[in-house]
Short mmCIF file of N, CA and C in Angstrom, two decimals:
data_model
loop_
_atom_site.label_atom_id
_atom_site.label_comp_id
_atom_site.label_asym_id
_atom_site.label_seq_id
_atom_site.Cartn_x
_atom_site.Cartn_y
_atom_site.Cartn_z
N MET A 184 17.15 1.49 -21.12
CA MET A 184 15.91 1.62 -20.29
C MET A 184 14.95 0.47 -20.66
N ILE A 185 14.38 -0.13 -19.66
CA ILE A 185 13.47 -1.23 -19.84
C ILE A 185 12.10 -0.69 -20.14
N LYS A 186 11.45 -1.26 -21.17
CA LYS A 186 10.09 -0.89 -21.52
C LYS A 186 9.11 -1.66 -20.66
N GLN A 187 7.90 -1.11 -20.54
CA GLN A 187 6.86 -1.72 -19.68
C GLN A 187 6.62 -3.19 -20.01
N GLY A 188 6.57 -3.53 -21.28
CA GLY A 188 6.32 -4.91 -21.72
C GLY A 188 7.42 -5.89 -21.31
N GLU A 189 8.64 -5.35 -21.15
CA GLU A 189 9.73 -6.19 -20.81
C GLU A 189 9.79 -6.54 -19.29
N ILE A 190 9.08 -5.72 -18.48
CA ILE A 190 9.11 -5.93 -17.05
C ILE A 190 8.56 -7.32 -16.69
N THR A 191 7.40 -7.65 -17.22
CA THR A 191 6.78 -8.96 -16.97
C THR A 191 7.67 -10.08 -17.38
N GLN A 192 8.26 -9.95 -18.55
CA GLN A 192 9.17 -11.01 -19.04
C GLN A 192 10.37 -11.16 -18.12
N LEU A 193 10.96 -10.05 -17.66
CA LEU A 193 12.11 -10.13 -16.78
C LEU A 193 11.69 -10.75 -15.41
N LEU A 194 10.54 -10.37 -14.91
CA LEU A 194 10.06 -10.94 -13.63
C LEU A 194 9.90 -12.44 -13.71
N VAL A 195 9.37 -12.93 -14.80
CA VAL A 195 9.22 -14.38 -15.05
C VAL A 195 10.58 -15.03 -15.08
N GLN A 196 11.57 -14.40 -15.76
CA GLN A 196 12.88 -14.94 -15.87
C GLN A 196 13.56 -14.99 -14.46
N VAL A 197 13.32 -13.94 -13.65
CA VAL A 197 13.84 -13.93 -12.29
C VAL A 197 13.25 -15.10 -11.50
N ASN A 198 11.98 -15.36 -11.70
CA ASN A 198 11.33 -16.52 -11.01
C ASN A 198 12.02 -17.82 -11.36
N ASN A 199 12.60 -17.90 -12.58
CA ASN A 199 13.28 -19.09 -13.02
C ASN A 199 14.76 -19.12 -12.66
N GLY A 200 15.16 -18.12 -11.82
CA GLY A 200 16.54 -18.12 -11.35
C GLY A 200 17.56 -17.45 -12.26
N ASP A 201 17.11 -16.67 -13.25
CA ASP A 201 18.01 -15.98 -14.16
C ASP A 201 18.61 -14.74 -13.51
N MET A 202 19.89 -14.83 -13.14
CA MET A 202 20.57 -13.69 -12.46
C MET A 202 20.77 -12.49 -13.40
N ASN A 203 20.94 -12.71 -14.68
CA ASN A 203 21.02 -11.61 -15.65
C ASN A 203 19.74 -10.78 -15.63
N ALA A 204 18.62 -11.47 -15.63
CA ALA A 204 17.30 -10.78 -15.56
C ALA A 204 17.16 -10.02 -14.23
N TYR A 205 17.62 -10.65 -13.14
CA TYR A 205 17.56 -9.98 -11.85
C TYR A 205 18.40 -8.72 -11.87
N ASN A 206 19.60 -8.79 -12.43
CA ASN A 206 20.46 -7.62 -12.48
C ASN A 206 19.86 -6.47 -13.35
N LYS A 207 19.08 -6.88 -14.36
CA LYS A 207 18.44 -5.88 -15.22
C LYS A 207 17.26 -5.27 -14.51
N ILE A 208 16.43 -6.06 -13.79
CA ILE A 208 15.21 -5.63 -13.20
C ILE A 208 15.39 -4.92 -11.87
N PHE A 209 16.46 -5.26 -11.15
CA PHE A 209 16.66 -4.66 -9.79
C PHE A 209 16.63 -3.14 -9.81
N PRO A 210 17.34 -2.44 -10.74
CA PRO A 210 17.23 -1.00 -10.71
C PRO A 210 15.86 -0.49 -10.97
N VAL A 211 15.06 -1.16 -11.78
CA VAL A 211 13.70 -0.77 -12.07
C VAL A 211 12.83 -0.94 -10.84
N ILE A 212 12.96 -2.10 -10.21
CA ILE A 212 12.21 -2.38 -8.98
C ILE A 212 12.59 -1.34 -7.91
N TYR A 213 13.86 -1.13 -7.72
CA TYR A 213 14.33 -0.19 -6.68
C TYR A 213 13.81 1.21 -6.98
N SER A 214 13.85 1.62 -8.23
CA SER A 214 13.39 2.96 -8.61
C SER A 214 11.88 3.10 -8.36
N GLU A 215 11.09 2.09 -8.75
CA GLU A 215 9.66 2.14 -8.53
C GLU A 215 9.32 2.19 -7.05
N LEU A 216 9.98 1.34 -6.26
CA LEU A 216 9.72 1.33 -4.81
C LEU A 216 10.14 2.68 -4.19
N ARG A 217 11.24 3.24 -4.69
CA ARG A 217 11.67 4.56 -4.19
C ARG A 217 10.63 5.62 -4.49
N HIS A 218 10.06 5.55 -5.69
CA HIS A 218 9.02 6.54 -6.11
C HIS A 218 7.81 6.38 -5.21
N ILE A 219 7.36 5.19 -4.94
CA ILE A 219 6.21 4.96 -4.07
C ILE A 219 6.54 5.42 -2.65
N ALA A 220 7.69 5.04 -2.14
CA ALA A 220 8.08 5.42 -0.78
C ALA A 220 8.25 6.92 -0.63
N HIS A 221 8.73 7.57 -1.67
CA HIS A 221 8.88 9.02 -1.62
C HIS A 221 7.51 9.67 -1.47
N ARG A 222 6.52 9.19 -2.21
CA ARG A 222 5.16 9.71 -2.11
C ARG A 222 4.62 9.44 -0.72
N ILE A 223 4.85 8.26 -0.22
CA ILE A 223 4.39 7.93 1.14
C ILE A 223 5.05 8.82 2.17
N ARG A 224 6.32 9.07 2.02
CA ARG A 224 7.02 9.95 2.98
C ARG A 224 6.40 11.33 3.06
N PHE A 225 5.96 11.85 1.94
CA PHE A 225 5.37 13.18 1.92
C PHE A 225 3.94 13.11 2.48
N GLN A 226 3.23 12.02 2.27
CA GLN A 226 1.89 11.93 2.81
C GLN A 226 1.89 11.52 4.29
N TYR A 227 2.75 10.60 4.63
CA TYR A 227 2.76 10.05 5.96
C TYR A 227 3.98 10.65 6.73
N PHE A 228 3.97 11.99 6.83
CA PHE A 228 5.17 12.69 7.33
C PHE A 228 5.45 12.49 8.82
N GLY A 229 4.59 11.75 9.51
CA GLY A 229 4.81 11.56 10.97
C GLY A 229 5.59 10.34 11.30
N ILE A 230 6.15 9.62 10.31
CA ILE A 230 6.94 8.43 10.60
C ILE A 230 8.34 8.84 10.91
N GLU A 231 8.66 9.06 12.17
CA GLU A 231 10.01 9.51 12.50
C GLU A 231 11.05 8.43 12.31
N THR A 232 10.68 7.17 12.48
CA THR A 232 11.63 6.11 12.47
C THR A 232 11.90 5.56 11.05
N LEU A 233 11.07 5.97 10.09
CA LEU A 233 11.23 5.49 8.73
C LEU A 233 11.53 6.66 7.81
N ASN A 234 12.53 6.51 6.97
CA ASN A 234 12.74 7.50 5.91
C ASN A 234 12.54 6.76 4.62
N THR A 235 12.63 7.48 3.50
CA THR A 235 12.38 6.92 2.18
C THR A 235 13.23 5.65 1.97
N THR A 236 14.51 5.75 2.26
CA THR A 236 15.41 4.60 2.04
C THR A 236 15.02 3.44 2.94
N ALA A 237 14.64 3.70 4.17
CA ALA A 237 14.24 2.62 5.07
C ALA A 237 12.97 1.96 4.57
N ILE A 238 12.01 2.72 4.09
CA ILE A 238 10.78 2.18 3.56
C ILE A 238 11.11 1.28 2.34
N VAL A 239 11.93 1.82 1.44
CA VAL A 239 12.30 1.05 0.22
C VAL A 239 12.95 -0.23 0.60
N HIS A 240 13.91 -0.21 1.47
CA HIS A 240 14.65 -1.40 1.88
C HIS A 240 13.76 -2.41 2.53
N GLU A 241 12.87 -1.93 3.43
CA GLU A 241 11.96 -2.85 4.09
C GLU A 241 10.97 -3.45 3.10
N ALA A 242 10.44 -2.64 2.16
CA ALA A 242 9.53 -3.14 1.15
C ALA A 242 10.23 -4.11 0.24
N TYR A 243 11.41 -3.78 -0.18
CA TYR A 243 12.21 -4.68 -1.07
C TYR A 243 12.41 -6.04 -0.42
N LEU A 244 12.79 -6.04 0.89
CA LEU A 244 12.99 -7.28 1.59
C LEU A 244 11.72 -8.11 1.69
N LYS A 245 10.59 -7.40 1.96
CA LYS A 245 9.29 -8.11 2.07
C LYS A 245 8.92 -8.71 0.69
N ILE A 246 9.17 -7.95 -0.37
CA ILE A 246 8.78 -8.44 -1.71
C ILE A 246 9.68 -9.63 -2.12
N ILE A 247 10.96 -9.51 -1.92
CA ILE A 247 11.91 -10.56 -2.31
C ILE A 247 11.67 -11.82 -1.46
N ASN A 248 11.36 -11.62 -0.17
CA ASN A 248 11.16 -12.76 0.72
C ASN A 248 9.78 -13.32 0.63
N SER A 249 8.91 -12.70 -0.18
CA SER A 249 7.51 -13.19 -0.28
C SER A 249 7.43 -14.52 -1.01
N GLU A 250 8.47 -14.91 -1.68
CA GLU A 250 8.52 -16.13 -2.47
C GLU A 250 7.39 -16.18 -3.52
N ALA A 251 6.99 -14.99 -3.98
CA ALA A 251 5.92 -14.94 -4.98
C ALA A 251 6.59 -15.24 -6.34
N ASN A 252 5.87 -15.99 -7.11
CA ASN A 252 6.24 -16.21 -8.52
C ASN A 252 5.47 -15.20 -9.33
N TRP A 253 6.15 -14.08 -9.62
CA TRP A 253 5.49 -13.01 -10.35
C TRP A 253 5.10 -13.45 -11.74
N THR A 254 3.83 -13.33 -12.02
CA THR A 254 3.32 -13.68 -13.31
C THR A 254 3.19 -12.45 -14.23
N SER A 255 3.19 -11.28 -13.63
CA SER A 255 3.03 -10.04 -14.42
C SER A 255 3.49 -8.86 -13.62
N ARG A 256 3.54 -7.74 -14.30
CA ARG A 256 3.89 -6.48 -13.66
C ARG A 256 2.81 -6.15 -12.64
N ALA A 257 1.54 -6.41 -12.99
CA ALA A 257 0.43 -6.13 -12.07
C ALA A 257 0.59 -6.94 -10.78
N HIS A 258 0.96 -8.21 -10.93
CA HIS A 258 1.17 -9.06 -9.72
C HIS A 258 2.28 -8.49 -8.85
N PHE A 259 3.37 -8.06 -9.46
CA PHE A 259 4.45 -7.48 -8.72
C PHE A 259 3.99 -6.25 -7.94
N TYR A 260 3.27 -5.35 -8.61
CA TYR A 260 2.80 -4.11 -7.93
C TYR A 260 1.77 -4.41 -6.85
N GLY A 261 1.00 -5.47 -7.04
CA GLY A 261 0.09 -5.92 -6.00
C GLY A 261 0.85 -6.31 -4.75
N VAL A 262 1.93 -7.05 -4.95
CA VAL A 262 2.78 -7.46 -3.82
C VAL A 262 3.43 -6.23 -3.17
N ALA A 263 3.85 -5.28 -4.01
CA ALA A 263 4.46 -4.05 -3.47
C ALA A 263 3.47 -3.23 -2.64
N GLY A 264 2.22 -3.08 -3.14
CA GLY A 264 1.19 -2.37 -2.35
C GLY A 264 0.94 -3.01 -1.02
N LYS A 265 0.87 -4.37 -1.02
CA LYS A 265 0.65 -5.10 0.26
C LYS A 265 1.83 -4.90 1.19
N ALA A 266 3.06 -4.86 0.64
CA ALA A 266 4.25 -4.66 1.47
C ALA A 266 4.23 -3.27 2.12
N MET A 267 3.85 -2.27 1.34
CA MET A 267 3.75 -0.91 1.88
C MET A 267 2.69 -0.85 3.00
N ARG A 268 1.60 -1.52 2.77
CA ARG A 268 0.52 -1.60 3.78
C ARG A 268 1.06 -2.16 5.07
N HIS A 269 1.79 -3.27 4.99
CA HIS A 269 2.34 -3.90 6.19
C HIS A 269 3.39 -3.07 6.90
N ILE A 270 4.20 -2.38 6.13
CA ILE A 270 5.20 -1.51 6.73
C ILE A 270 4.53 -0.41 7.52
N LEU A 271 3.51 0.23 6.97
CA LEU A 271 2.86 1.29 7.69
C LEU A 271 2.08 0.77 8.89
N LEU A 272 1.45 -0.37 8.74
CA LEU A 272 0.74 -0.95 9.89
C LEU A 272 1.72 -1.37 11.00
N ASN A 273 2.85 -1.90 10.66
CA ASN A 273 3.84 -2.20 11.68
C ASN A 273 4.31 -0.93 12.41
N ALA A 274 4.50 0.13 11.64
CA ALA A 274 4.89 1.42 12.28
C ALA A 274 3.77 1.88 13.24
N ALA A 275 2.49 1.76 12.78
CA ALA A 275 1.36 2.17 13.60
C ALA A 275 1.29 1.32 14.86
N ARG A 276 1.50 0.00 14.72
CA ARG A 276 1.42 -0.88 15.89
C ARG A 276 2.52 -0.52 16.89
N ARG A 277 3.70 -0.22 16.40
CA ARG A 277 4.79 0.13 17.29
C ARG A 277 4.44 1.42 18.05
N LYS A 278 3.89 2.42 17.35
CA LYS A 278 3.53 3.66 17.99
C LYS A 278 2.37 3.43 18.94
N ASN A 279 1.43 2.59 18.58
CA ASN A 279 0.29 2.31 19.43
C ASN A 279 0.71 1.62 20.70
N ALA A 280 1.68 0.72 20.63
CA ALA A 280 2.20 0.07 21.82
C ALA A 280 2.90 1.02 22.76
N ILE A 281 3.50 2.02 22.22
CA ILE A 281 4.20 3.04 23.01
C ILE A 281 3.23 3.96 23.71
N LYS A 282 2.17 4.35 22.98
CA LYS A 282 1.32 5.39 23.50
C LYS A 282 0.09 4.93 24.27
N ARG A 283 -0.05 3.67 24.49
CA ARG A 283 -1.23 3.10 25.18
C ARG A 283 -1.83 4.06 26.20
N GLY A 284 -3.12 4.20 26.11
CA GLY A 284 -3.81 5.07 27.10
C GLY A 284 -4.21 6.41 26.54
N ARG A 285 -3.65 6.86 25.47
CA ARG A 285 -4.05 8.17 24.88
C ARG A 285 -5.18 7.95 23.95
N ASP A 286 -6.02 8.98 23.79
CA ASP A 286 -7.16 8.92 22.84
C ASP A 286 -6.66 9.30 21.44
N ALA A 287 -7.18 8.55 20.44
CA ALA A 287 -6.80 8.83 19.05
C ALA A 287 -7.65 10.00 18.54
N GLN A 288 -7.04 10.79 17.70
CA GLN A 288 -7.77 11.93 17.08
C GLN A 288 -8.72 11.35 16.04
N HIS A 289 -9.93 11.94 15.95
CA HIS A 289 -10.91 11.53 14.98
C HIS A 289 -10.50 11.99 13.58
N LEU A 290 -10.39 11.07 12.65
CA LEU A 290 -10.13 11.37 11.24
C LEU A 290 -11.10 10.56 10.40
N CYS A 291 -11.61 11.23 9.37
CA CYS A 291 -12.46 10.50 8.45
C CYS A 291 -11.63 9.96 7.29
N PHE A 292 -12.17 9.00 6.57
CA PHE A 292 -11.40 8.38 5.48
C PHE A 292 -10.97 9.40 4.44
N GLU A 293 -11.82 10.38 4.15
CA GLU A 293 -11.44 11.38 3.14
C GLU A 293 -10.19 12.15 3.60
N GLU A 294 -10.06 12.44 4.87
CA GLU A 294 -8.87 13.11 5.38
C GLU A 294 -7.65 12.26 5.18
N TRP A 295 -7.80 10.95 5.34
CA TRP A 295 -6.70 10.02 5.15
C TRP A 295 -6.21 10.09 3.69
N GLU A 296 -7.15 10.25 2.79
CA GLU A 296 -6.74 10.29 1.37
C GLU A 296 -5.75 11.45 1.15
N GLU A 297 -6.04 12.55 1.76
CA GLU A 297 -5.17 13.75 1.55
C GLU A 297 -3.81 13.55 2.19
N LYS A 298 -3.80 13.19 3.43
CA LYS A 298 -2.50 12.90 4.12
C LYS A 298 -2.79 12.22 5.45
N ILE A 299 -1.91 11.35 5.81
CA ILE A 299 -1.97 10.71 7.12
C ILE A 299 -0.71 11.12 7.87
N ASN A 300 -0.93 11.63 9.03
CA ASN A 300 0.23 11.87 9.93
C ASN A 300 0.26 10.66 10.80
N LEU A 301 1.16 9.73 10.50
CA LEU A 301 1.22 8.51 11.24
C LEU A 301 1.90 8.78 12.61
N SER A 302 1.25 9.62 13.35
CA SER A 302 1.73 9.99 14.69
C SER A 302 0.96 9.15 15.69
N ASP A 303 1.12 9.45 16.93
CA ASP A 303 0.37 8.72 17.96
C ASP A 303 -1.11 8.84 17.71
N ASP A 304 -1.57 10.00 17.27
CA ASP A 304 -3.01 10.22 17.10
C ASP A 304 -3.62 9.40 15.98
N CYS A 305 -2.84 9.00 15.03
CA CYS A 305 -3.34 8.29 13.84
C CYS A 305 -3.22 6.76 13.86
N SER A 306 -2.36 6.28 14.69
CA SER A 306 -2.09 4.88 14.66
C SER A 306 -3.33 4.00 14.91
N ASP A 307 -4.20 4.45 15.84
CA ASP A 307 -5.44 3.74 16.11
C ASP A 307 -6.33 3.70 14.86
N GLU A 308 -6.41 4.83 14.16
CA GLU A 308 -7.21 4.91 12.96
C GLU A 308 -6.72 3.92 11.89
N LEU A 309 -5.40 3.88 11.71
CA LEU A 309 -4.78 2.99 10.74
C LEU A 309 -5.04 1.52 11.10
N LEU A 310 -4.97 1.22 12.37
CA LEU A 310 -5.22 -0.18 12.83
C LEU A 310 -6.70 -0.56 12.60
N ARG A 311 -7.65 0.42 12.83
CA ARG A 311 -9.05 0.17 12.55
C ARG A 311 -9.24 -0.07 11.07
N LEU A 312 -8.54 0.70 10.25
CA LEU A 312 -8.60 0.52 8.81
C LEU A 312 -8.16 -0.89 8.45
N ASP A 313 -7.12 -1.37 9.05
CA ASP A 313 -6.65 -2.74 8.76
C ASP A 313 -7.70 -3.77 9.12
N GLU A 314 -8.34 -3.64 10.25
CA GLU A 314 -9.43 -4.54 10.63
C GLU A 314 -10.51 -4.60 9.56
N VAL A 315 -10.88 -3.41 9.08
CA VAL A 315 -11.93 -3.30 8.05
C VAL A 315 -11.44 -3.98 6.76
N LEU A 316 -10.16 -3.74 6.40
CA LEU A 316 -9.65 -4.34 5.15
C LEU A 316 -9.59 -5.87 5.25
N ILE A 317 -9.26 -6.36 6.43
CA ILE A 317 -9.29 -7.83 6.62
C ILE A 317 -10.68 -8.36 6.37
N GLU A 318 -11.66 -7.66 6.90
CA GLU A 318 -13.09 -8.12 6.66
C GLU A 318 -13.42 -7.99 5.19
N LEU A 319 -13.02 -6.90 4.55
CA LEU A 319 -13.30 -6.70 3.11
C LEU A 319 -12.63 -7.77 2.31
N GLU A 320 -11.42 -8.16 2.67
CA GLU A 320 -10.70 -9.17 1.90
C GLU A 320 -11.41 -10.51 1.90
N ARG A 321 -12.08 -10.81 3.00
CA ARG A 321 -12.88 -12.07 3.06
C ARG A 321 -14.02 -12.01 2.03
N LYS A 322 -14.54 -10.81 1.79
CA LYS A 322 -15.66 -10.65 0.88
C LYS A 322 -15.24 -10.48 -0.57
N ASP A 323 -14.20 -9.67 -0.80
CA ASP A 323 -13.77 -9.38 -2.16
C ASP A 323 -12.34 -8.90 -2.17
N SER A 324 -11.43 -9.81 -2.50
CA SER A 324 -10.00 -9.48 -2.42
C SER A 324 -9.60 -8.43 -3.47
N LYS A 325 -10.35 -8.37 -4.59
CA LYS A 325 -10.01 -7.37 -5.63
C LYS A 325 -10.25 -5.96 -5.11
N GLN A 326 -11.25 -5.80 -4.23
CA GLN A 326 -11.52 -4.47 -3.66
C GLN A 326 -10.36 -4.06 -2.78
N VAL A 327 -9.76 -5.00 -2.00
CA VAL A 327 -8.64 -4.67 -1.17
C VAL A 327 -7.45 -4.29 -2.00
N LYS A 328 -7.25 -4.93 -3.12
CA LYS A 328 -6.14 -4.58 -4.04
C LYS A 328 -6.29 -3.15 -4.51
N ILE A 329 -7.51 -2.69 -4.76
CA ILE A 329 -7.75 -1.31 -5.14
C ILE A 329 -7.31 -0.39 -4.03
N VAL A 330 -7.68 -0.72 -2.75
CA VAL A 330 -7.25 0.08 -1.63
C VAL A 330 -5.72 0.10 -1.48
N GLU A 331 -5.13 -1.06 -1.64
CA GLU A 331 -3.64 -1.13 -1.52
C GLU A 331 -2.99 -0.28 -2.59
N CYS A 332 -3.50 -0.28 -3.80
CA CYS A 332 -2.90 0.52 -4.85
C CYS A 332 -3.18 2.00 -4.61
N ARG A 333 -4.46 2.35 -4.38
CA ARG A 333 -4.85 3.75 -4.28
C ARG A 333 -4.33 4.38 -3.00
N PHE A 334 -4.48 3.67 -1.89
CA PHE A 334 -4.24 4.27 -0.56
C PHE A 334 -2.78 4.02 -0.09
N PHE A 335 -2.35 2.79 -0.12
CA PHE A 335 -1.05 2.49 0.43
C PHE A 335 0.09 2.69 -0.56
N ALA A 336 -0.14 2.47 -1.87
CA ALA A 336 0.90 2.68 -2.82
C ALA A 336 0.72 4.06 -3.52
N ASN A 337 -0.34 4.80 -3.18
CA ASN A 337 -0.60 6.15 -3.68
C ASN A 337 -0.64 6.21 -5.18
N MET A 338 -1.21 5.20 -5.81
CA MET A 338 -1.31 5.18 -7.29
C MET A 338 -2.55 5.95 -7.74
N THR A 339 -2.45 6.50 -8.94
CA THR A 339 -3.61 7.18 -9.53
C THR A 339 -4.63 6.15 -9.97
N ILE A 340 -5.81 6.65 -10.35
CA ILE A 340 -6.85 5.73 -10.88
C ILE A 340 -6.29 5.01 -12.10
N GLU A 341 -5.62 5.75 -12.98
CA GLU A 341 -5.10 5.11 -14.21
C GLU A 341 -4.03 4.05 -13.90
N GLU A 342 -3.10 4.39 -12.98
CA GLU A 342 -2.08 3.44 -12.60
C GLU A 342 -2.70 2.16 -11.97
N THR A 343 -3.68 2.36 -11.12
CA THR A 343 -4.37 1.23 -10.50
C THR A 343 -5.06 0.37 -11.54
N ALA A 344 -5.70 1.01 -12.48
CA ALA A 344 -6.37 0.28 -13.58
C ALA A 344 -5.39 -0.56 -14.35
N THR A 345 -4.23 0.01 -14.64
CA THR A 345 -3.20 -0.69 -15.39
C THR A 345 -2.70 -1.88 -14.59
N VAL A 346 -2.42 -1.68 -13.34
CA VAL A 346 -1.91 -2.76 -12.50
C VAL A 346 -2.90 -3.86 -12.34
N LEU A 347 -4.18 -3.55 -12.18
CA LEU A 347 -5.21 -4.54 -11.95
C LEU A 347 -5.83 -5.06 -13.23
N ASP A 348 -5.42 -4.48 -14.35
CA ASP A 348 -5.93 -4.88 -15.65
C ASP A 348 -7.43 -4.72 -15.77
N VAL A 349 -7.94 -3.55 -15.36
CA VAL A 349 -9.34 -3.20 -15.50
C VAL A 349 -9.38 -1.79 -16.03
N SER A 350 -10.57 -1.31 -16.35
CA SER A 350 -10.68 0.05 -16.90
C SER A 350 -10.63 1.08 -15.76
N PRO A 351 -10.17 2.31 -16.12
CA PRO A 351 -10.15 3.35 -15.09
C PRO A 351 -11.53 3.65 -14.55
N SER A 352 -12.57 3.53 -15.38
CA SER A 352 -13.90 3.83 -14.84
C SER A 352 -14.33 2.74 -13.79
N THR A 353 -13.89 1.51 -13.99
CA THR A 353 -14.15 0.47 -13.01
C THR A 353 -13.49 0.79 -11.69
N VAL A 354 -12.22 1.19 -11.75
CA VAL A 354 -11.49 1.55 -10.54
C VAL A 354 -12.14 2.73 -9.83
N LYS A 355 -12.48 3.77 -10.62
CA LYS A 355 -13.10 4.96 -10.08
C LYS A 355 -14.39 4.65 -9.40
N ARG A 356 -15.26 3.89 -10.04
CA ARG A 356 -16.57 3.50 -9.47
C ARG A 356 -16.36 2.66 -8.18
N ASN A 357 -15.51 1.65 -8.25
CA ASN A 357 -15.26 0.82 -7.12
C ASN A 357 -14.65 1.60 -5.97
N TRP A 358 -13.72 2.49 -6.27
CA TRP A 358 -13.04 3.28 -5.26
C TRP A 358 -14.03 4.12 -4.46
N GLN A 359 -15.00 4.72 -5.15
CA GLN A 359 -16.03 5.54 -4.46
C GLN A 359 -16.86 4.64 -3.50
N VAL A 360 -17.25 3.48 -3.98
CA VAL A 360 -18.07 2.56 -3.15
C VAL A 360 -17.23 2.07 -1.95
N ILE A 361 -15.99 1.68 -2.21
CA ILE A 361 -15.12 1.15 -1.18
C ILE A 361 -14.90 2.22 -0.08
N LYS A 362 -14.61 3.43 -0.47
CA LYS A 362 -14.38 4.50 0.51
C LYS A 362 -15.60 4.69 1.45
N ALA A 363 -16.76 4.72 0.85
CA ALA A 363 -17.98 4.89 1.61
C ALA A 363 -18.19 3.73 2.60
N TRP A 364 -17.96 2.49 2.10
CA TRP A 364 -18.14 1.30 2.96
C TRP A 364 -17.13 1.32 4.07
N ILE A 365 -15.88 1.60 3.76
CA ILE A 365 -14.81 1.61 4.78
C ILE A 365 -15.12 2.65 5.86
N TYR A 366 -15.50 3.82 5.40
CA TYR A 366 -15.80 4.88 6.34
C TYR A 366 -16.93 4.48 7.31
N SER A 367 -18.00 3.87 6.75
CA SER A 367 -19.09 3.48 7.65
C SER A 367 -18.66 2.37 8.61
N GLN A 368 -17.84 1.45 8.17
CA GLN A 368 -17.38 0.38 9.03
C GLN A 368 -16.45 0.90 10.15
N ILE A 369 -15.66 1.87 9.81
CA ILE A 369 -14.81 2.48 10.84
C ILE A 369 -15.63 3.24 11.88
N GLN A 370 -16.63 3.93 11.41
CA GLN A 370 -17.51 4.66 12.32
C GLN A 370 -18.25 3.71 13.25
N GLU A 371 -18.72 2.60 12.70
CA GLU A 371 -19.38 1.54 13.55
C GLU A 371 -18.42 1.07 14.67
N ARG A 372 -17.15 0.84 14.29
CA ARG A 372 -16.20 0.30 15.28
C ARG A 372 -15.89 1.34 16.33
N LYS A 373 -15.94 2.61 16.00
CA LYS A 373 -15.71 3.64 16.99
C LYS A 373 -16.81 3.73 18.07
N THR A 374 -18.01 3.51 17.60
CA THR A 374 -19.14 3.59 18.55
C THR A 374 -19.39 2.31 19.26
N ALA A 375 -18.77 1.22 18.83
CA ALA A 375 -19.02 -0.10 19.45
C ALA A 375 -18.26 -0.22 20.75
#
């Protein structure tokens, strides 16, 4: 079993083309992505076209094809959170393209935290969230990483703190502020 400290070392070796390191780290990466995707499957139960394996495979392909030179475990999980975000947004965009003309159900950000049914009714909300995150990323990319870890990768406060190399209290404080800001921005877009 690979220890947490070894993950960064193996990722760096993979960056340097070491196939032995790749063979050692692949099961760990796959297992972690499966764990994240499994949690997403239970939260986002409305994704008929994606199952856990499909999410894992799509995320793995996005991560491997990202050409990122992973400098740490945190960097890898940041890339994974972003991949999960894009997978869900692509699913929402596909559903939105199919359903054009229907009204989206009103959901507040707190309801999203509990569970998102990525059905026809939710795809508009998720797309609005992406617009707000793009705006937030221009202002503070670290805040977006918190959202990707907490919301899209379904990580706990402690896991997010570990990945971002900050204290849990920093994540908790920022998460509260981010949620309020995102909610207000989404509400503004609905009335505009």
